[in-house]
Amino acid sequence: MAKATTTIKQVLNYQPAHAAWFAANQALFNQVVAFYFEVIQAHEQVLDLPNKEALTALEMLTHTTKKNPNPVMPLSDSVEDAPAMFRRAAINAALGSARSFYSHLCKWRSRREKALAKGHTWTLRPPVPPRSWNKSATLYAGQWKERTASSIMLKVWTGTCWSWIKIRITGRELPADVELGSPSLIRRGKQWWLHTPLEKQFSSPATIEQQVTTHAQTKICAVDLNINEQLAVCTIQTVAGTILATRFIGGGRRIAGFRKKLLGRIARNRRKTGMIAEGEQDNADRWRKIRNVDDSSAHLVSARIVQFARQHEATIVVFEHLGSLKPQKGKYSHRGNSKRAFWMKGRLFKYAKYKSYHEGMLTSRVNPRNTSRECAGCHSLVARYEEGQPAEGYTSGAPLVLCQECGMRGNADRNASLVIGQRLITRYHQSSQEKPPTPLAIERGEKSPGVAVCQDATREEGPSIPPARHADRNEHGTAQDGSLGMAERLSDIPH
Ligand SMILES: [Zn+2]
C-alpha cells in the first residue's frame, strides 16, 4: 500500500482575545520544544532510537511519576503544567529538529575529515543548533475534540491556565475517504489557521519501468509547459504509440499581462526612489500579489493536467526537465516576467507531482533538448512558423510546425508534447534492450523491422539532431515508431 498526504488549511474565526491565547500557547509549546532539544543534546544516544522509543526515553529523563520519582532533568523545573499530549507533541517536534541538526552536523564532520585527509584547508563552520524557536503547536488527540465541518474545541494555554474554547472553522470541508492527522495551529500574519494533514491509502502503482515495458496499453500523459498563451499542452498516448487525446490549457496571456503590469509599476517605483525598494510597502504588496497569482495559477493548471490524465486513465504523467534559466534581454518587466514564468513551471511540476500521486499516477521528466524541434512522426527537424508565414526555418515560440520529411503538420506545442511522451517510452525500451533478453523483449522484437527502417531514415536524410548530454539514447531507436503507421499519425494531428 502507498499513502499520500496533503494538508487542508482552514481559517479560524475567534474572538480577538483568543488570538493572544493562541500566541501564548505557541510560546509555551516552543519553550517545551527548546527544553527537549537541550535534553537531547545532553543525551545524544536517544537519537539512535526510533521515534516511539526515543519519546519514552525522553519522558523517563524528564517526567516525574510514581514509578519515576527522580528524573534526571525534570520538565517541571522550567514548565510547571504541560498536559501529556502537549508535551508529547513538543517532544516529537524537538526530535525532528534534533535529527535534522545532527544529520547536518554528521555530514559536516565527514566532509571536514575527507578534506583534511586530502590536505585541504577547511574553513566552513559547523552547523549551529537553532537559537530561537518558532514552531507551530501541533494538537494531539486530547488537545482537541468535537470536530465538525464548522467548529472545533481546542485546549489552549491562555498564559495563566489551560482552557477549552470552541472555535468556528471556515474554508474547505474535509473529504470523506481520508484519515485525519493531528491539526496544527498556524499563525500567518495576524490570522490563525488550522492546518490538518490528510492521509489517503491506495495500492501502490507499479514502477514506470514496469508499466512501460510490460503493458503496451499503458497510457502516458505527456505535458509541454510554455510561457505563451497555452500554459500547458497535454497529450495522451499509449506505450504502443497510439495517440488518444490532446488538451490545451490556456490563460497564459492574462497572467503574463497582470504580472507585467505589476512589474512595470515596481520598476517605476524603483526609478523614483533610486534604490531597490523591495521592502517598501507598496512594492511588497505588489510582489505578494504576483506571488499569489503565480501560485494559484500553478495550482489551477496542475489540477487540470491531472484531471485530464485521470479522465483518460493515464497512469504516468511526464514533463521535460526545466533546464536552466536563459538570461533575457530587454525591459525589467520583460526579464522579470520570463524569470517568474520559469519559476512557475517548476512549481507547476511540483504540484502536478503530488496531485497525480494522489490519483495513483507517477510522474517523470525527460531530457528537454530539442523537444520542440523534433518531429513526433519521424524525428526529423521540423520547420516552425507563424500563421500566414511560409512554412520554413525555425521561429522560436511560433505556433505551427511542418515536417518536410513526412509531411506532418500541426500545432508546435502539441508536437513537442508527443515527443516528450515518446522520450519516456524510448528510455525504458532502450535500457531494457541492453539487458539480456527477457521473454518480453523478444515479444517486442517482432515489431522491430519498422524501427530499423526509421532509424536509417533519420540517419541518411535530413540533419540529425545533435545529441545532448543524456539524450543519446533518446535520439536513436524509437521502438514505438514501428507500430505506428505514418498515415495514422498524420490524421491525428489537426491541420
Ligand atoms: Zn516527420
Tab-separated table of C-alpha atoms and ligand atoms in Angstrom:
chain	number	residue	atom	x	y	z
A	1	MET	CA	0.000	0.000	0.000
A	2	ALA	CA	1.100	3.538	-0.666
A	3	LYS	CA	-0.099	6.621	1.065
A	4	ALA	CA	-0.326	10.247	0.118
A	5	THR	CA	-0.514	13.177	2.485
A	6	THR	CA	-1.914	16.625	1.909
A	7	THR	CA	-2.701	19.435	4.252
A	8	ILE	CA	-6.049	21.092	4.418
A	9	LYS	CA	-5.888	24.717	5.560
A	10	GLN	CA	-8.832	26.295	7.310
A	11	VAL	CA	-9.327	29.793	8.640
A	12	LEU	CA	-10.334	30.090	12.289
A	13	ASN	CA	-12.962	32.587	13.434
A	14	TYR	CA	-12.388	33.589	17.020
A	15	GLN	CA	-12.797	36.428	19.481
A	16	PRO	CA	-9.928	38.942	19.460
A	17	ALA	CA	-8.856	37.833	22.959
A	18	HIS	CA	-8.300	34.291	21.703
A	19	ALA	CA	-5.534	35.421	19.371
A	20	ALA	CA	-3.475	36.289	22.446
A	21	TRP	CA	-4.186	32.831	23.857
A	22	PHE	CA	-3.068	31.121	20.669
A	23	ALA	CA	0.140	33.149	20.842
A	24	ALA	CA	0.682	32.220	24.499
A	25	ASN	CA	0.003	28.577	23.627
A	26	GLN	CA	2.583	28.688	20.846
A	27	ALA	CA	5.144	30.402	23.087
A	28	LEU	CA	4.736	27.691	25.705
A	29	PHE	CA	4.987	24.995	23.049
A	30	ASN	CA	8.294	26.435	21.858
A	31	GLN	CA	9.548	26.679	25.399
A	32	VAL	CA	8.929	22.947	25.840
A	33	VAL	CA	10.483	22.156	22.437
A	34	ALA	CA	13.598	24.152	23.356
A	35	PHE	CA	13.793	22.311	26.680
A	36	TYR	CA	13.660	18.901	24.994
A	37	PHE	CA	16.199	19.916	22.381
A	38	GLU	CA	18.589	20.603	25.253
A	39	VAL	CA	17.756	17.257	26.860
A	40	ILE	CA	18.546	15.530	23.557
A	41	GLN	CA	21.832	17.442	23.248
A	42	ALA	CA	22.775	16.164	26.699
A	43	HIS	CA	21.742	12.603	25.752
A	44	GLU	CA	22.590	12.279	22.069
A	45	GLN	CA	22.198	8.499	22.209
A	46	VAL	CA	18.375	8.818	22.193
A	47	LEU	CA	18.682	9.730	18.525
A	48	ASP	CA	19.753	6.162	17.807
A	49	LEU	CA	16.288	5.002	18.866
A	50	PRO	CA	13.201	5.039	16.668
A	51	ASN	CA	10.795	7.888	17.475
A	52	LYS	CA	8.488	5.911	19.769
A	53	GLU	CA	11.300	4.563	21.951
A	54	ALA	CA	13.066	7.929	21.892
A	55	LEU	CA	9.896	9.553	23.199
A	56	THR	CA	9.670	7.036	26.068
A	57	ALA	CA	13.344	7.538	26.891
A	58	LEU	CA	12.932	11.324	26.934
A	59	GLU	CA	9.907	11.081	29.206
A	60	MET	CA	11.907	8.868	31.574
A	61	LEU	CA	14.564	11.570	31.682
A	62	THR	CA	12.147	14.413	32.345
A	63	HIS	CA	8.738	13.401	33.571
A	64	THR	CA	8.023	12.744	37.247
A	65	THR	CA	5.668	9.847	38.020
A	66	LYS	CA	5.262	7.406	40.890
A	67	LYS	CA	7.417	4.872	39.087
A	68	ASN	CA	9.895	7.530	38.050
A	69	PRO	CA	10.128	9.837	41.078
A	70	ASN	CA	13.514	11.422	40.309
A	71	PRO	CA	14.025	12.149	36.625
A	72	VAL	CA	17.441	13.500	35.602
A	73	MET	CA	16.187	16.723	34.017
A	74	PRO	CA	12.637	17.359	35.257
A	75	LEU	CA	10.467	19.362	32.870
A	76	SER	CA	8.530	20.725	35.845
A	77	ASP	CA	11.597	22.828	36.746
A	78	SER	CA	11.025	25.016	33.708
A	79	VAL	CA	7.399	24.413	32.705
A	80	GLU	CA	5.076	23.619	35.561
A	81	ASP	CA	1.947	22.494	33.874
A	82	ALA	CA	2.046	20.775	30.482
A	83	PRO	CA	-0.611	18.180	29.579
A	84	ALA	CA	0.773	14.827	28.431
A	85	MET	CA	-0.307	15.246	24.813
A	86	PHE	CA	1.039	18.789	24.632
A	87	ARG	CA	4.359	17.510	25.993
A	88	ARG	CA	4.495	14.620	23.530
A	89	ALA	CA	3.810	16.862	20.549
A	90	ALA	CA	6.663	19.101	21.718
A	91	ILE	CA	8.989	16.112	22.222
A	92	ASN	CA	8.328	14.907	18.686
A	93	ALA	CA	8.913	18.401	17.316
A	94	ALA	CA	12.221	18.582	19.227
A	95	LEU	CA	13.192	15.116	17.968
A	96	GLY	CA	12.532	16.193	14.390
A	97	SER	CA	14.707	19.287	14.736
A	98	ALA	CA	17.441	17.354	16.552
A	99	ARG	CA	17.555	14.622	13.913
A	100	SER	CA	17.869	17.215	11.186
A	101	PHE	CA	20.540	19.163	13.089
A	102	TYR	CA	22.656	16.089	13.878
A	103	SER	CA	22.453	14.755	10.352
A	104	HIS	CA	23.749	18.112	9.082
A	105	LEU	CA	26.474	18.017	11.707
A	106	CYS	CA	27.410	14.468	10.709
A	107	LYS	CA	27.686	15.457	7.055
A	108	TRP	CA	29.813	18.452	8.003
A	109	ARG	CA	32.154	16.261	10.093
A	110	SER	CA	32.654	13.673	7.392
A	111	ARG	CA	33.244	16.312	4.711
A	112	ARG	CA	35.731	18.008	7.010
A	113	GLU	CA	37.547	14.756	7.696
A	114	LYS	CA	37.794	13.975	3.988
A	115	ALA	CA	39.082	17.456	3.217
A	116	LEU	CA	41.693	17.331	5.982
A	117	ALA	CA	42.792	13.839	4.944
A	118	LYS	CA	43.457	15.181	1.452
A	119	GLY	CA	45.465	18.016	2.943
A	120	HIS	CA	42.960	20.748	2.066
A	121	THR	CA	42.315	23.595	4.443
A	122	TRP	CA	38.834	23.596	5.936
A	123	THR	CA	37.148	26.870	6.744
A	124	LEU	CA	33.445	26.007	6.637
A	125	ARG	CA	31.893	26.456	10.069
A	126	PRO	CA	29.830	23.688	11.631
A	127	PRO	CA	26.039	23.992	11.651
A	128	VAL	CA	24.710	25.548	14.841
A	129	PRO	CA	21.674	24.394	16.777
A	130	PRO	CA	18.625	26.693	16.497
A	131	ARG	CA	18.998	29.791	18.662
A	132	SER	CA	15.331	30.643	18.733
A	133	TRP	CA	12.258	28.546	18.248
A	134	ASN	CA	9.205	29.447	16.245
A	135	LYS	CA	7.342	26.208	15.736
A	136	SER	CA	3.609	25.952	15.325
A	137	ALA	CA	1.888	23.936	18.023
A	138	THR	CA	0.668	20.539	16.902
A	139	LEU	CA	-2.509	19.444	18.641
A	140	TYR	CA	-2.523	15.758	19.502
A	141	ALA	CA	-5.782	13.997	20.348
A	142	GLY	CA	-6.610	15.214	23.827
A	143	GLN	CA	-5.791	18.810	22.892
A	144	TRP	CA	-8.791	18.975	20.579
A	145	LYS	CA	-12.261	17.399	20.439
A	146	GLU	CA	-15.745	17.623	18.922
A	147	ARG	CA	-14.540	18.467	15.449
A	148	THR	CA	-17.303	19.160	12.944
A	149	ALA	CA	-17.292	20.756	9.491
A	150	SER	CA	-17.796	24.177	11.056
A	151	SER	CA	-16.284	24.086	14.542
A	152	ILE	CA	-13.724	22.506	16.840
A	153	MET	CA	-12.952	22.545	20.574
A	154	LEU	CA	-9.312	23.365	21.338
A	155	LYS	CA	-7.447	23.134	24.626
A	156	VAL	CA	-5.032	26.054	24.740
A	157	TRP	CA	-2.704	27.702	27.225
A	158	THR	CA	-4.115	31.166	27.881
A	159	GLY	CA	-0.974	32.419	29.562
A	160	THR	CA	-2.302	31.580	33.015
A	161	CYS	CA	-4.237	28.320	32.685
A	162	TRP	CA	-5.397	25.593	30.301
A	163	SER	CA	-8.774	26.301	28.794
A	164	TRP	CA	-11.147	24.627	26.319
A	165	ILE	CA	-12.502	27.031	23.730
A	166	LYS	CA	-14.892	26.469	20.859
A	167	ILE	CA	-13.676	27.900	17.570
A	168	ARG	CA	-15.581	28.296	14.308
A	169	ILE	CA	-13.870	26.971	11.181
A	170	THR	CA	-14.327	28.175	7.607
A	171	GLY	CA	-12.737	27.007	4.389
A	172	ARG	CA	-12.591	23.732	2.544
A	173	GLU	CA	-14.504	20.848	4.010
A	174	LEU	CA	-12.706	17.650	4.890
A	175	PRO	CA	-13.080	14.910	2.257
A	176	ALA	CA	-14.707	11.680	3.390
A	177	ASP	CA	-12.278	8.923	2.361
A	178	VAL	CA	-9.228	10.089	4.296
A	179	GLU	CA	-7.567	9.669	7.639
A	180	LEU	CA	-7.152	12.867	9.673
A	181	GLY	CA	-3.767	13.639	11.192
A	182	SER	CA	-3.111	15.925	14.132
A	183	PRO	CA	-4.007	19.537	13.332
A	184	SER	CA	-1.628	22.433	13.939
A	185	LEU	CA	-2.354	25.985	14.987
A	186	ILE	CA	-0.599	28.182	12.449
A	187	ARG	CA	-0.125	31.948	12.546
A	188	ARG	CA	0.006	33.719	9.207
A	189	GLY	CA	0.301	37.446	9.672
A	190	LYS	CA	-2.370	38.299	12.188
A	191	GLN	CA	-4.645	35.425	11.288
A	192	TRP	CA	-4.644	31.988	12.938
A	193	TRP	CA	-5.276	28.920	10.817
A	194	LEU	CA	-5.857	25.283	11.463
A	195	HIS	CA	-3.756	23.021	9.212
A	196	THR	CA	-4.748	19.370	9.171
A	197	PRO	CA	-2.728	16.685	7.390
A	198	LEU	CA	-4.869	14.174	5.492
A	199	GLU	CA	-3.708	10.707	4.662
A	200	LYS	CA	-5.076	8.610	1.866
A	201	GLN	CA	-4.212	4.949	1.355
A	202	PHE	CA	-4.145	3.225	-2.011
A	203	SER	CA	-2.415	0.254	-3.593
A	204	SER	CA	0.998	1.370	-4.771
A	205	PRO	CA	1.389	1.763	-8.540
A	206	ALA	CA	3.922	-0.350	-10.439
A	207	THR	CA	7.159	1.438	-11.307
A	208	ILE	CA	7.272	3.407	-14.537
A	209	GLU	CA	9.714	0.915	-16.000
A	210	GLN	CA	7.381	-2.000	-15.255
A	211	GLN	CA	4.399	-0.164	-16.689
A	212	VAL	CA	6.192	0.884	-19.848
A	213	THR	CA	7.914	-2.430	-20.553
A	214	THR	CA	5.117	-4.847	-19.704
A	215	HIS	CA	1.926	-3.217	-20.996
A	216	ALA	CA	1.675	-1.841	-24.500
A	217	GLN	CA	-1.648	-0.266	-23.491
A	218	THR	CA	-0.192	1.769	-20.608
A	219	LYS	CA	-1.380	5.329	-21.155
A	220	ILE	CA	1.016	8.206	-20.779
A	221	CYS	CA	0.026	11.825	-20.357
A	222	ALA	CA	2.838	13.999	-21.731
A	223	VAL	CA	2.891	17.681	-20.864
A	224	ASP	CA	4.617	20.532	-22.668
A	225	LEU	CA	4.797	23.611	-20.445
A	226	ASN	CA	5.015	27.018	-22.067
A	227	ILE	CA	5.215	30.660	-21.258
A	228	ASN	CA	2.860	31.768	-24.035
A	229	GLU	CA	-0.929	31.642	-24.014
A	230	GLN	CA	-1.060	27.839	-23.830
A	231	LEU	CA	0.463	27.267	-20.408
A	232	ALA	CA	0.301	23.513	-20.868
A	233	VAL	CA	-0.392	21.228	-23.790
A	234	CYS	CA	-1.149	17.643	-22.795
A	235	THR	CA	-1.393	14.567	-24.968
A	236	ILE	CA	-2.353	11.024	-24.104
A	237	GLN	CA	-0.574	8.208	-25.919
A	238	THR	CA	-0.184	4.514	-25.285
A	239	VAL	CA	3.215	2.876	-24.967
A	240	ALA	CA	2.457	1.209	-28.325
A	241	GLY	CA	2.238	4.700	-29.843
A	242	THR	CA	-1.465	5.325	-30.385
A	243	ILE	CA	-2.382	8.947	-29.761
A	244	LEU	CA	-5.670	9.209	-27.903
A	245	ALA	CA	-6.339	12.791	-26.859
A	246	THR	CA	-4.999	16.333	-26.604
A	247	ARG	CA	-5.823	19.206	-24.311
A	248	PHE	CA	-4.696	22.815	-24.421
A	249	ILE	CA	-4.687	24.631	-21.111
A	250	GLY	CA	-4.675	28.365	-21.765
A	251	GLY	CA	-4.733	31.557	-19.771
A	252	GLY	CA	-1.047	32.411	-20.042
A	253	ARG	CA	-1.551	35.788	-21.661
A	254	ARG	CA	-3.828	37.024	-18.918
A	255	ILE	CA	-1.384	36.005	-16.190
A	256	ALA	CA	1.626	37.410	-18.027
A	257	GLY	CA	-0.228	40.665	-18.637
A	258	PHE	CA	-1.124	41.029	-14.988
A	259	ARG	CA	2.401	40.217	-13.897
A	260	LYS	CA	3.916	42.600	-16.423
A	261	LYS	CA	1.704	45.446	-15.265
A	262	LEU	CA	2.764	44.983	-11.638
A	263	LEU	CA	6.432	44.520	-12.501
A	264	GLY	CA	6.267	47.719	-14.547
A	265	ARG	CA	4.891	49.577	-11.547
A	266	ILE	CA	7.580	48.145	-9.305
A	267	ALA	CA	10.258	49.268	-11.779
A	268	ARG	CA	8.803	52.795	-11.960
A	269	ASN	CA	8.710	52.927	-8.202
A	270	ARG	CA	12.364	51.888	-8.039
A	271	ARG	CA	13.371	54.555	-10.539
A	272	LYS	CA	11.585	57.181	-8.484
A	273	THR	CA	13.279	56.279	-5.234
A	274	GLY	CA	16.545	55.437	-6.960
A	275	MET	CA	17.032	52.292	-4.992
A	276	ILE	CA	15.727	48.812	-4.680
A	277	ALA	CA	12.534	49.389	-2.839
A	278	GLU	CA	11.601	45.819	-2.191
A	279	GLY	CA	10.973	46.425	1.470
A	280	GLU	CA	8.841	49.427	0.719
A	281	GLN	CA	5.208	48.779	1.485
A	282	ASP	CA	3.796	49.446	-1.988
A	283	ASN	CA	6.254	47.146	-3.714
A	284	ALA	CA	5.967	44.496	-1.037
A	285	ASP	CA	2.236	44.365	-1.738
A	286	ARG	CA	2.857	44.064	-5.457
A	287	TRP	CA	5.367	41.266	-5.010
A	288	ARG	CA	2.878	39.464	-2.840
A	289	LYS	CA	0.171	39.863	-5.462
A	290	ILE	CA	2.452	38.470	-8.143
A	291	ARG	CA	3.383	35.503	-5.972
A	292	ASN	CA	-0.255	34.779	-5.207
A	293	VAL	CA	-1.321	34.881	-8.840
A	294	ASP	CA	1.565	32.644	-9.902
A	295	ASP	CA	0.896	30.205	-7.138
A	296	SER	CA	-2.817	29.937	-7.686
A	297	SER	CA	-2.416	29.532	-11.438
A	298	ALA	CA	0.191	26.812	-10.860
A	299	HIS	CA	-2.389	25.062	-8.689
A	300	LEU	CA	-5.134	25.518	-11.273
A	301	VAL	CA	-3.112	24.359	-14.255
A	302	SER	CA	-1.618	21.371	-12.423
A	303	ALA	CA	-5.089	20.336	-11.253
A	304	ARG	CA	-6.338	20.476	-14.845
A	305	ILE	CA	-3.424	18.424	-16.125
A	306	VAL	CA	-4.059	15.745	-13.526
A	307	GLN	CA	-7.794	15.796	-14.170
A	308	PHE	CA	-7.206	15.321	-17.892
A	309	ALA	CA	-4.755	12.466	-17.273
A	310	ARG	CA	-7.203	10.755	-14.936
A	311	GLN	CA	-10.092	11.177	-17.360
A	312	HIS	CA	-8.154	9.227	-19.948
A	313	GLU	CA	-6.912	6.673	-17.429
A	314	ALA	CA	-3.282	7.598	-17.865
A	315	THR	CA	-1.011	6.113	-15.196
A	316	ILE	CA	2.126	8.124	-15.928
A	317	VAL	CA	2.473	11.881	-16.312
A	318	VAL	CA	5.655	13.053	-17.995
A	319	PHE	CA	7.217	16.508	-18.237
A	320	GLU	CA	10.523	17.738	-19.561
A	321	HIS	CA	13.320	18.824	-17.245
A	322	LEU	CA	13.373	22.559	-16.699
A	323	GLY	CA	16.915	23.112	-17.873
A	324	SER	CA	18.482	26.367	-16.821
A	325	LEU	CA	17.019	29.814	-16.948
A	326	LYS	CA	18.300	31.613	-20.015
A	327	PRO	CA	19.153	35.240	-19.302
A	328	GLN	CA	16.848	37.544	-21.222
A	329	LYS	CA	17.421	40.932	-22.701
A	330	GLY	CA	15.023	43.835	-22.649
A	331	LYS	CA	12.988	45.755	-20.158
A	332	TYR	CA	12.936	44.971	-16.470
A	333	SER	CA	9.311	43.913	-16.662
A	334	HIS	CA	10.079	41.551	-19.555
A	335	ARG	CA	13.093	39.971	-17.856
A	336	GLY	CA	11.227	39.656	-14.592
A	337	ASN	CA	8.288	38.150	-16.358
A	338	SER	CA	10.255	35.387	-18.022
A	339	LYS	CA	12.076	34.658	-14.784
A	340	ARG	CA	8.808	34.255	-12.925
A	341	ALA	CA	7.401	32.135	-15.717
A	342	PHE	CA	10.395	29.844	-15.268
A	343	TRP	CA	9.744	29.541	-11.535
A	344	MET	CA	6.116	28.874	-12.235
A	345	LYS	CA	6.999	25.921	-14.433
A	346	GLY	CA	8.955	24.427	-11.555
A	347	ARG	CA	6.076	24.930	-9.189
A	348	LEU	CA	3.647	23.502	-11.705
A	349	PHE	CA	5.673	20.309	-11.864
A	350	LYS	CA	5.887	20.088	-8.092
A	351	TYR	CA	2.136	20.487	-7.704
A	352	ALA	CA	1.307	18.139	-10.568
A	353	LYS	CA	3.605	15.570	-8.993
A	354	TYR	CA	1.810	15.330	-5.684
A	355	LYS	CA	-1.619	15.775	-7.195
A	356	SER	CA	-1.113	12.938	-9.633
A	357	TYR	CA	0.371	10.745	-6.925
A	358	HIS	CA	-2.898	11.194	-5.068
A	359	GLU	CA	-4.647	9.682	-8.035
A	360	GLY	CA	-2.226	6.776	-8.147
A	361	MET	CA	-0.236	8.191	-11.087
A	362	LEU	CA	3.528	8.545	-11.230
A	363	THR	CA	5.424	11.480	-12.705
A	364	SER	CA	8.679	11.576	-14.595
A	365	ARG	CA	10.819	14.034	-16.512
A	366	VAL	CA	12.763	13.646	-19.739
A	367	ASN	CA	15.592	15.491	-21.411
A	368	PRO	CA	14.233	18.770	-22.793
A	369	ARG	CA	16.765	19.031	-25.601
A	370	ASN	CA	15.107	19.848	-28.909
A	371	THR	CA	11.688	18.547	-27.960
A	372	SER	CA	10.163	21.381	-29.999
A	373	ARG	CA	12.441	20.909	-32.993
A	374	GLU	CA	11.869	17.215	-33.453
A	375	CYS	CA	9.031	15.710	-35.499
A	376	ALA	CA	6.873	13.381	-33.414
A	377	GLY	CA	6.237	11.317	-36.516
A	378	CYS	CA	9.700	10.685	-37.949
A	379	HIS	CA	12.145	12.567	-35.681
A	380	SER	CA	13.493	14.818	-38.412
A	381	LEU	CA	13.856	18.514	-37.737
A	382	VAL	CA	10.687	20.492	-38.231
A	383	ALA	CA	10.052	23.963	-39.572
A	384	ARG	CA	8.341	26.207	-37.045
A	385	TYR	CA	6.468	29.254	-38.270
A	386	GLU	CA	3.790	31.848	-37.633
A	387	GLU	CA	0.384	31.595	-39.186
A	388	GLY	CA	0.342	33.241	-42.608
A	389	GLN	CA	4.133	32.954	-42.941
A	390	PRO	CA	5.939	30.455	-45.197
A	391	ALA	CA	6.461	27.073	-43.528
A	392	GLU	CA	10.236	27.187	-43.220
A	393	GLY	CA	13.038	27.978	-40.789
A	394	TYR	CA	12.615	27.906	-37.054
A	395	THR	CA	10.828	30.752	-35.296
A	396	SER	CA	11.033	30.127	-31.586
A	397	GLY	CA	7.633	30.267	-29.953
A	398	ALA	CA	5.702	30.218	-33.242
A	399	PRO	CA	2.505	28.165	-33.152
A	400	LEU	CA	2.810	25.895	-36.213
A	401	VAL	CA	5.121	23.138	-37.373
A	402	LEU	CA	5.672	21.335	-40.639
A	403	CYS	CA	7.879	18.299	-41.163
A	404	GLN	CA	9.387	18.279	-44.659
A	405	GLU	CA	10.251	14.594	-44.316
A	406	CYS	CA	6.912	13.041	-43.508
A	407	GLY	CA	4.505	15.892	-44.100
A	408	MET	CA	3.366	16.123	-40.502
A	409	ARG	CA	1.747	19.490	-39.925
A	410	GLY	CA	0.164	20.852	-36.822
A	411	ASN	CA	0.441	22.687	-33.540
A	412	ALA	CA	4.033	23.108	-32.376
A	413	ASP	CA	3.378	22.630	-28.673
A	414	ARG	CA	1.297	19.546	-29.277
A	415	ASN	CA	4.115	18.082	-31.361
A	416	ALA	CA	6.557	18.833	-28.526
A	417	SER	CA	4.263	17.157	-26.018
A	418	LEU	CA	4.149	13.997	-28.154
A	419	VAL	CA	7.950	13.981	-28.400
A	420	ILE	CA	8.173	14.279	-24.597
A	421	GLY	CA	5.942	11.226	-24.187
A	422	GLN	CA	7.953	9.264	-26.737
A	423	ARG	CA	11.209	10.031	-24.957
A	424	LEU	CA	9.955	8.388	-21.798
A	425	ILE	CA	8.895	5.265	-23.680
A	426	THR	CA	12.185	5.129	-25.572
A	427	ARG	CA	14.188	5.446	-22.384
A	428	TYR	CA	12.869	2.196	-20.942
A	429	HIS	CA	12.694	0.271	-24.162
A	430	GLN	CA	16.249	1.224	-24.913
A	431	SER	CA	17.556	0.281	-21.474
A	432	SER	CA	15.655	-2.993	-21.311
A	433	GLN	CA	17.094	-3.984	-24.679
A	434	GLU	CA	20.584	-3.509	-23.314
A	435	LYS	CA	19.883	-6.143	-20.677
A	436	PRO	CA	19.951	-9.868	-21.520
A	437	PRO	CA	16.762	-10.679	-23.426
A	438	THR	CA	13.709	-11.453	-21.359
A	439	PRO	CA	10.572	-13.053	-22.801
A	440	LEU	CA	9.123	-9.571	-23.073
A	441	ALA	CA	11.999	-8.182	-25.053
A	442	ILE	CA	11.556	-10.998	-27.557
A	443	GLU	CA	7.884	-10.197	-27.838
A	444	ARG	CA	8.712	-6.611	-28.677
A	445	GLY	CA	11.351	-7.756	-31.128
A	446	GLU	CA	8.613	-8.794	-33.509
A	447	LYS	CA	7.839	-5.177	-34.148
A	448	SER	CA	11.407	-4.174	-34.721
A	449	PRO	CA	11.653	-4.158	-38.532
A	450	GLY	CA	9.865	-0.843	-38.525
A	451	VAL	CA	12.341	0.529	-36.063
A	452	ALA	CA	15.318	-0.254	-38.260
A	453	VAL	CA	13.764	1.496	-41.236
A	454	CYS	CA	13.029	4.543	-39.244
A	455	GLN	CA	16.499	4.748	-37.776
A	456	ASP	CA	18.053	4.555	-41.194
A	457	ALA	CA	15.785	7.248	-42.444
A	458	THR	CA	16.860	9.698	-39.793
A	459	ARG	CA	20.492	8.891	-40.354
A	460	GLU	CA	20.578	9.226	-44.109
A	461	GLU	CA	18.283	12.092	-44.752
A	462	GLY	CA	17.990	15.394	-43.100
A	463	PRO	CA	20.287	16.836	-40.500
A	464	SER	CA	20.021	14.690	-37.404
A	465	ILE	CA	19.550	16.433	-34.112
A	466	PRO	CA	22.824	16.938	-32.272
A	467	PRO	CA	22.916	14.512	-29.363
A	468	ALA	CA	22.571	16.121	-25.989
A	469	ARG	CA	24.360	15.096	-22.841
A	470	HIS	CA	21.882	12.455	-21.801
A	471	ALA	CA	19.912	12.392	-24.952
A	472	ASP	CA	21.876	9.769	-26.873
A	473	ARG	CA	19.501	7.001	-26.102
A	474	ASN	CA	16.564	9.215	-26.948
A	475	GLU	CA	17.838	10.120	-30.367
A	476	HIS	CA	18.156	6.612	-31.766
A	477	GLY	CA	15.974	3.507	-31.703
A	478	THR	CA	12.477	4.728	-31.283
A	479	ALA	CA	10.759	1.477	-30.589
A	480	GLN	CA	7.268	2.836	-30.836
A	481	ASP	CA	7.740	4.078	-34.368
A	482	GLY	CA	7.449	0.658	-35.934
A	483	SER	CA	3.991	0.114	-34.599
A	484	LEU	CA	2.626	3.419	-35.776
A	485	GLY	CA	1.794	3.987	-39.415
A	486	MET	CA	2.555	7.439	-40.709
A	487	ALA	CA	-0.949	7.899	-42.037
A	488	GLU	CA	-2.373	7.266	-38.628
A	489	ARG	CA	-0.212	9.933	-37.165
A	490	LEU	CA	-0.910	12.439	-39.873
A	491	SER	CA	-4.637	12.137	-39.480
A	492	ASP	CA	-4.287	12.657	-35.793
A	493	ILE	CA	-2.544	15.987	-35.865
A	494	PRO	CA	-5.051	18.724	-36.638
A	495	HIS	CA	-4.407	20.650	-39.806
B	1	ZN	ZN	8.231	13.988	-39.665
